[in-house]
Tab-separated table of C-alpha atoms and ligand atoms in Angstrom:
chain	number	residue	atom	x	y	z
E	1	MET	CA	-6.036	-13.809	-27.452
E	2	ARG	CA	-4.216	-13.445	-23.834
E	3	ILE	CA	-5.087	-10.241	-21.605
E	4	ALA	CA	-4.009	-9.389	-18.156
E	5	ILE	CA	-5.992	-7.440	-15.524
E	6	ILE	CA	-3.304	-6.140	-12.884
E	7	ASN	CA	-4.635	-4.466	-10.142
E	8	GLY	CA	-2.815	-2.223	-7.550
E	9	PRO	CA	-3.055	-1.939	-3.722
E	10	ASN	CA	-6.386	-2.122	-1.617
E	11	LEU	CA	-8.358	-3.158	-4.974
E	12	ASN	CA	-8.479	-6.591	-2.922
E	13	LEU	CA	-10.745	-5.215	-0.680
E	14	LEU	CA	-13.283	-3.818	-3.398
E	15	GLY	CA	-16.880	-4.666	-2.104
E	16	LYS	CA	-15.643	-4.069	1.488
E	17	ARG	CA	-13.774	-0.740	1.085
E	18	GLU	CA	-15.461	2.556	0.580
E	19	THR	CA	-18.501	0.938	-1.054
E	20	ASP	CA	-19.982	4.502	-1.452
E	21	ILE	CA	-17.375	5.155	-4.100
E	22	TYR	CA	-15.902	1.790	-5.355
E	23	GLY	CA	-19.086	-0.211	-5.072
E	24	ASN	CA	-20.212	-3.710	-3.348
E	25	GLN	CA	-18.967	-5.825	-6.041
E	26	SER	CA	-15.741	-8.091	-5.064
E	27	PHE	CA	-13.146	-8.317	-7.923
E	28	ASP	CA	-13.220	-12.037	-7.675
E	29	SER	CA	-16.779	-12.199	-8.468
E	30	TYR	CA	-16.794	-9.520	-11.453
E	31	LEU	CA	-13.783	-11.369	-12.685
E	32	LEU	CA	-15.900	-14.349	-12.770
E	33	GLU	CA	-18.586	-12.673	-14.941
E	34	LEU	CA	-16.093	-11.356	-17.337
E	35	GLN	CA	-14.402	-14.439	-17.651
E	36	SER	CA	-17.693	-16.117	-18.667
E	37	LYS	CA	-18.955	-13.435	-20.972
E	38	TYR	CA	-15.662	-13.437	-23.019
E	39	PRO	CA	-14.349	-17.131	-23.240
E	40	GLY	CA	-12.376	-16.688	-26.375
E	41	VAL	CA	-10.172	-14.431	-24.255
E	42	GLU	CA	-7.605	-15.992	-21.976
E	43	LEU	CA	-7.923	-13.472	-19.072
E	44	SER	CA	-5.560	-13.682	-16.445
E	45	TYR	CA	-5.491	-11.768	-12.786
E	46	PHE	CA	-2.933	-10.265	-10.553
E	47	GLN	CA	-3.491	-8.057	-7.647
E	48	SER	CA	-0.630	-6.782	-5.463
E	49	ASN	CA	-0.116	-4.273	-2.393
E	50	VAL	CA	3.450	-4.188	-3.060
E	51	GLU	CA	4.771	-1.826	-5.893
E	52	GLY	CA	8.009	-3.997	-7.099
E	53	GLU	CA	5.657	-6.959	-7.887
E	54	LEU	CA	3.463	-4.753	-9.858
E	55	ILE	CA	6.468	-3.648	-11.689
E	56	ASN	CA	7.657	-7.433	-11.936
E	57	GLU	CA	4.302	-8.275	-13.084
E	58	ILE	CA	4.041	-5.641	-15.793
E	59	GLN	CA	7.765	-6.697	-17.226
E	60	LYS	CA	6.481	-10.515	-17.198
E	61	ILE	CA	3.417	-9.913	-18.994
E	62	GLY	CA	4.071	-6.989	-21.057
E	63	PHE	CA	6.726	-9.018	-23.509
E	64	ALA	CA	4.150	-12.087	-23.536
E	65	TYR	CA	0.536	-10.954	-23.894
E	66	ASP	CA	-1.475	-8.923	-26.227
E	67	GLY	CA	-2.676	-6.180	-23.732
E	68	ILE	CA	-2.873	-5.073	-19.842
E	69	ILE	CA	-5.814	-3.755	-18.330
E	70	LEU	CA	-4.194	-1.796	-15.393
E	71	ASN	CA	-5.431	-0.201	-12.140
E	72	PRO	CA	-2.746	0.793	-10.345
E	73	ALA	CA	-4.547	2.481	-7.688
E	74	GLY	CA	-2.697	4.778	-5.212
E	75	TYR	CA	0.595	4.289	-7.187
E	76	THR	CA	-0.875	6.172	-10.112
E	77	HIS	CA	-0.219	9.101	-8.228
E	78	THR	CA	3.105	8.270	-6.821
E	79	SER	CA	5.136	5.701	-8.957
E	80	VAL	CA	7.720	6.977	-11.662
E	81	ALA	CA	9.013	3.302	-11.590
E	82	LEU	CA	5.232	2.077	-12.758
E	83	GLY	CA	4.961	4.406	-15.710
E	84	ASP	CA	8.717	3.553	-16.448
E	85	ALA	CA	7.843	-0.074	-16.476
E	86	ILE	CA	5.049	0.639	-18.898
E	87	ALA	CA	7.089	2.574	-21.297
E	88	ALA	CA	9.547	-0.255	-21.295
E	89	ILE	CA	7.138	-3.152	-22.475
E	90	LYS	CA	5.841	-4.022	-25.808
E	91	CYS	CA	1.978	-4.409	-25.381
E	92	PRO	CA	-0.588	-1.811	-25.185
E	93	VAL	CA	-1.858	-0.625	-21.466
E	94	ILE	CA	-5.342	0.526	-20.506
E	95	GLU	CA	-5.478	2.399	-17.304
E	96	VAL	CA	-8.625	2.353	-15.630
E	97	HIS	CA	-9.823	3.642	-12.394
E	98	ILE	CA	-13.362	2.950	-10.829
E	99	SER	CA	-13.640	6.229	-9.973
E	100	ASN	CA	-13.780	9.585	-11.538
E	101	VAL	CA	-9.987	10.665	-10.306
E	102	HIS	CA	-10.725	13.975	-11.467
E	103	ALA	CA	-13.810	14.609	-9.585
E	104	ARG	CA	-11.762	13.756	-6.267
E	105	GLU	CA	-8.887	14.977	-4.444
E	106	GLU	CA	-6.402	17.318	-6.168
E	107	PHE	CA	-3.704	14.558	-5.644
E	108	ARG	CA	-5.663	11.948	-7.912
E	109	LYS	CA	-5.250	14.326	-10.953
E	110	LEU	CA	-1.624	13.493	-11.326
E	111	SER	CA	-0.966	10.186	-13.191
E	112	HIS	CA	2.557	8.794	-14.020
E	113	VAL	CA	0.658	6.124	-15.941
E	114	SER	CA	-1.892	7.938	-18.394
E	115	GLY	CA	1.023	9.478	-20.495
E	116	LYS	CA	2.577	5.585	-21.116
E	117	SER	CA	-0.837	4.179	-21.611
E	118	VAL	CA	-2.766	4.024	-25.143
E	119	GLY	CA	-5.574	5.154	-23.069
E	120	SER	CA	-7.561	5.862	-19.424
E	121	ILE	CA	-11.044	5.301	-18.541
E	122	PHE	CA	-12.256	6.550	-14.959
E	123	GLY	CA	-15.744	7.185	-13.533
E	124	LEU	CA	-17.283	4.425	-15.088
E	125	GLY	CA	-17.103	1.663	-12.268
E	126	LEU	CA	-16.312	-1.851	-12.572
E	127	LYS	CA	-17.752	-1.294	-16.222
E	128	GLY	CA	-14.538	0.453	-17.257
E	129	TYR	CA	-12.715	-3.075	-17.012
E	130	GLU	CA	-15.071	-4.639	-19.658
E	131	LEU	CA	-14.651	-1.474	-21.762
E	132	ALA	CA	-11.131	-1.875	-21.772
E	133	LEU	CA	-11.059	-5.411	-22.578
E	134	ARG	CA	-13.451	-4.810	-25.929
E	135	TRP	CA	-11.147	-2.089	-27.110
E	136	LEU	CA	-8.616	-4.463	-26.803
E	137	ILE	CA	-10.531	-7.359	-28.589
E	138	ASP	CA	-11.697	-5.218	-31.356
E	139	LYS	CA	-8.216	-3.801	-31.923
M	201	LIG	C1	-8.523	4.180	-7.777
M	201	LIG	C2	-8.404	5.822	-7.825
M	201	LIG	C3	-7.162	5.769	-7.060
M	201	LIG	O1	-7.267	7.360	-6.838
M	201	LIG	C4	-7.260	5.259	-5.479
M	201	LIG	O2	-6.053	5.677	-4.735
M	201	LIG	C5	-7.520	3.667	-5.693
M	201	LIG	C6	-8.487	3.257	-6.657
M	201	LIG	C7	-9.775	3.868	-8.636
M	201	LIG	O3	-9.793	2.730	-9.549
M	201	LIG	O4	-10.750	4.573	-8.681
M	201	LIG	O5	-6.990	3.162	-5.011
M	201	LIG	O6	-7.668	3.854	-8.912
């Protein structure tokens, strides 16, 4: 089973960035934990700060893998093109946000991704990625 985690802008700074909101752990260290906990899953990881690169990756993975766990970060709230990319592909996408986007600024309540995803998880910290992964495995 092949699952891809795709993270959007500024998530390369997890562990250093606004730690009161996003926590102290880097994504690289969290990914190692996930990979060792689910050895039966081929779990790939891609992060970019560039909108077009995220879309290219979604298009590439979306016809080849069994699922995508996507945190589009700030582009969630602005990118029609990311929503279109999810609608265009074949594999299921689960939207994950580390923070509770509905408990923050008003602009974070809009997602161009939620309506195109099979489901969304927000506010559960990094654990949200694992919950999404377990859903895809069980499916
Ligand atoms: C985020 C929430 C977004 O609103 C924000 O722009 C991010 C991270 C989250 O994981 O909580 O960069 O996607």
